Amino acid sequence: MMIALYGLSDEPPEPKILDVYLCKVRRRLMEAQTRIQVETIYGRGWRLHPESVVRFDEAVAAYRGSSDLAFDRRAA
C-alpha cells in the first residue's frame, strides 16, 4: 500500500501515516453506521471481516444505484 500511495514521492512517508489514515477510515465507517469493520493483523496488515466484505459490496452497489454490481465472494 505504501508503494501505491508514495512510490513516486521524493520523500518517504512517516511510518505511522497508514495507521492515521486507517483510523480516519474506521471513524467515518462508524459514523456512517455501515457496520463495516477493518481488522488489524499484527505484522501483516489489515483485512475486512467476511461479513464486512458483503456489507461493503452492498454499500458500493447501493451508492452506484445498481444491485447487480455486488460481487459474490463465496462463489470465487
PDB file of C-alpha atoms in Angstrom:
ATOM      1  CA  MET A   1       0.000   0.000   0.000  1.00  0.00           C
ATOM      2  CA  MET A   2       2.862   2.365   0.795  1.00  0.00           C
ATOM      3  CA  ILE A   3       4.299   1.886  -2.699  1.00  0.00           C
ATOM      4  CA  ALA A   4       0.902   2.535  -4.282  1.00  0.00           C
ATOM      5  CA  LEU A   5       0.474   5.749  -2.290  1.00  0.00           C
ATOM      6  CA  TYR A   6       4.024   7.068  -2.180  1.00  0.00           C
ATOM      7  CA  GLY A   7       6.001   5.179  -4.834  1.00  0.00           C
ATOM      8  CA  LEU A   8       6.699   8.293  -6.910  1.00  0.00           C
ATOM      9  CA  SER A   9       7.357  10.621  -3.976  1.00  0.00           C
ATOM     10  CA  ASP A  10      10.832  12.038  -3.398  1.00  0.00           C
ATOM     11  CA  GLU A  11      10.400  11.926   0.373  1.00  0.00           C
ATOM     12  CA  PRO A  12       9.499   8.798   2.339  1.00  0.00           C
ATOM     13  CA  PRO A  13       6.227   8.961   4.295  1.00  0.00           C
ATOM     14  CA  GLU A  14       6.089   8.906   8.060  1.00  0.00           C
ATOM     15  CA  PRO A  15       5.983   5.289   9.307  1.00  0.00           C
ATOM     16  CA  LYS A  16       2.610   5.687  11.056  1.00  0.00           C
ATOM     17  CA  ILE A  17       0.798   7.504   8.222  1.00  0.00           C
ATOM     18  CA  LEU A  18      -1.197   4.429   7.181  1.00  0.00           C
ATOM     19  CA  ASP A  19      -2.329   3.952  10.783  1.00  0.00           C
ATOM     20  CA  VAL A  20      -3.548   7.557  10.812  1.00  0.00           C
ATOM     21  CA  TYR A  21      -5.464   7.132   7.550  1.00  0.00           C
ATOM     22  CA  LEU A  22      -6.955   3.836   8.684  1.00  0.00           C
ATOM     23  CA  CYS A  23      -8.091   5.426  11.942  1.00  0.00           C
ATOM     24  CA  LYS A  24      -9.908   8.103   9.923  1.00  0.00           C
ATOM     25  CA  VAL A  25     -11.488   5.492   7.651  1.00  0.00           C
ATOM     26  CA  ARG A  26     -12.672   3.464  10.655  1.00  0.00           C
ATOM     27  CA  ARG A  27     -14.143   6.580  12.261  1.00  0.00           C
ATOM     28  CA  ARG A  28     -16.068   7.502   9.106  1.00  0.00           C
ATOM     29  CA  LEU A  29     -17.353   3.954   8.691  1.00  0.00           C
ATOM     30  CA  MET A  30     -18.579   4.020  12.283  1.00  0.00           C
ATOM     31  CA  GLU A  31     -20.186   7.475  11.901  1.00  0.00           C
ATOM     32  CA  ALA A  32     -21.980   6.257   8.768  1.00  0.00           C
ATOM     33  CA  GLN A  33     -23.218   3.210  10.722  1.00  0.00           C
ATOM     34  CA  THR A  34     -22.076   0.871   7.943  1.00  0.00           C
ATOM     35  CA  ARG A  35     -21.148  -1.989  10.311  1.00  0.00           C
ATOM     36  CA  ILE A  36     -18.053  -2.473   8.120  1.00  0.00           C
ATOM     37  CA  GLN A  37     -15.065  -3.438  10.269  1.00  0.00           C
ATOM     38  CA  VAL A  38     -11.400  -3.263   9.310  1.00  0.00           C
ATOM     39  CA  GLU A  39      -9.287  -5.640  11.386  1.00  0.00           C
ATOM     40  CA  THR A  40      -5.578  -5.129  12.047  1.00  0.00           C
ATOM     41  CA  ILE A  41      -3.465  -8.246  11.530  1.00  0.00           C
ATOM     42  CA  TYR A  42      -0.340  -7.574  13.592  1.00  0.00           C
ATOM     43  CA  GLY A  43       2.802  -7.682  11.469  1.00  0.00           C
ATOM     44  CA  ARG A  44       0.835  -8.335   8.272  1.00  0.00           C
ATOM     45  CA  GLY A  45      -1.617  -5.545   7.511  1.00  0.00           C
ATOM     46  CA  TRP A  46      -5.388  -5.174   7.513  1.00  0.00           C
ATOM     47  CA  ARG A  47      -8.448  -7.030   6.318  1.00  0.00           C
ATOM     48  CA  LEU A  48     -12.208  -6.725   6.197  1.00  0.00           C
ATOM     49  CA  HIS A  49     -14.162  -9.242   8.245  1.00  0.00           C
ATOM     50  CA  PRO A  50     -16.064 -11.617   5.907  1.00  0.00           C
ATOM     51  CA  GLU A  51     -19.412 -10.070   6.910  1.00  0.00           C
ATOM     52  CA  SER A  52     -17.944  -6.640   6.236  1.00  0.00           C
ATOM     53  CA  VAL A  53     -16.971  -7.654   2.698  1.00  0.00           C
ATOM     54  CA  VAL A  54     -20.620  -8.406   1.918  1.00  0.00           C
ATOM     55  CA  ARG A  55     -21.731  -5.133   3.535  1.00  0.00           C
ATOM     56  CA  PHE A  56     -19.059  -3.232   1.592  1.00  0.00           C
ATOM     57  CA  ASP A  57     -20.193  -4.732  -1.725  1.00  0.00           C
ATOM     58  CA  GLU A  58     -23.812  -3.903  -0.893  1.00  0.00           C
ATOM     59  CA  ALA A  59     -22.908  -0.326   0.053  1.00  0.00           C
ATOM     60  CA  VAL A  60     -20.950   0.180  -3.180  1.00  0.00           C
ATOM     61  CA  ALA A  61     -23.791  -1.265  -5.252  1.00  0.00           C
ATOM     62  CA  ALA A  62     -26.339   0.947  -3.486  1.00  0.00           C
ATOM     63  CA  TYR A  63     -24.122   4.002  -3.977  1.00  0.00           C
ATOM     64  CA  ARG A  64     -23.807   3.275  -7.666  1.00  0.00           C
ATOM     65  CA  GLY A  65     -27.529   2.631  -7.901  1.00  0.00           C
ATOM     66  CA  SER A  66     -27.331  -0.931  -9.153  1.00  0.00           C
ATOM     67  CA  SER A  67     -27.560  -4.078  -7.044  1.00  0.00           C
ATOM     68  CA  ASP A  68     -26.029  -6.190  -9.831  1.00  0.00           C
ATOM     69  CA  LEU A  69     -22.585  -4.753  -9.027  1.00  0.00           C
ATOM     70  CA  ALA A  70     -22.251  -6.732  -5.794  1.00  0.00           C
ATOM     71  CA  PHE A  71     -19.630  -9.432  -6.151  1.00  0.00           C
ATOM     72  CA  ASP A  72     -20.411 -12.774  -4.546  1.00  0.00           C
ATOM     73  CA  ARG A  73     -17.054 -13.690  -2.976  1.00  0.00           C
ATOM     74  CA  ARG A  74     -18.379 -17.063  -1.822  1.00  0.00           C
ATOM     75  CA  ALA A  75     -18.571 -18.189  -5.458  1.00  0.00           C
ATOM     76  CA  ALA A  76     -14.930 -17.253  -6.092  1.00  0.00           C
TER      77      ALA A  76
END
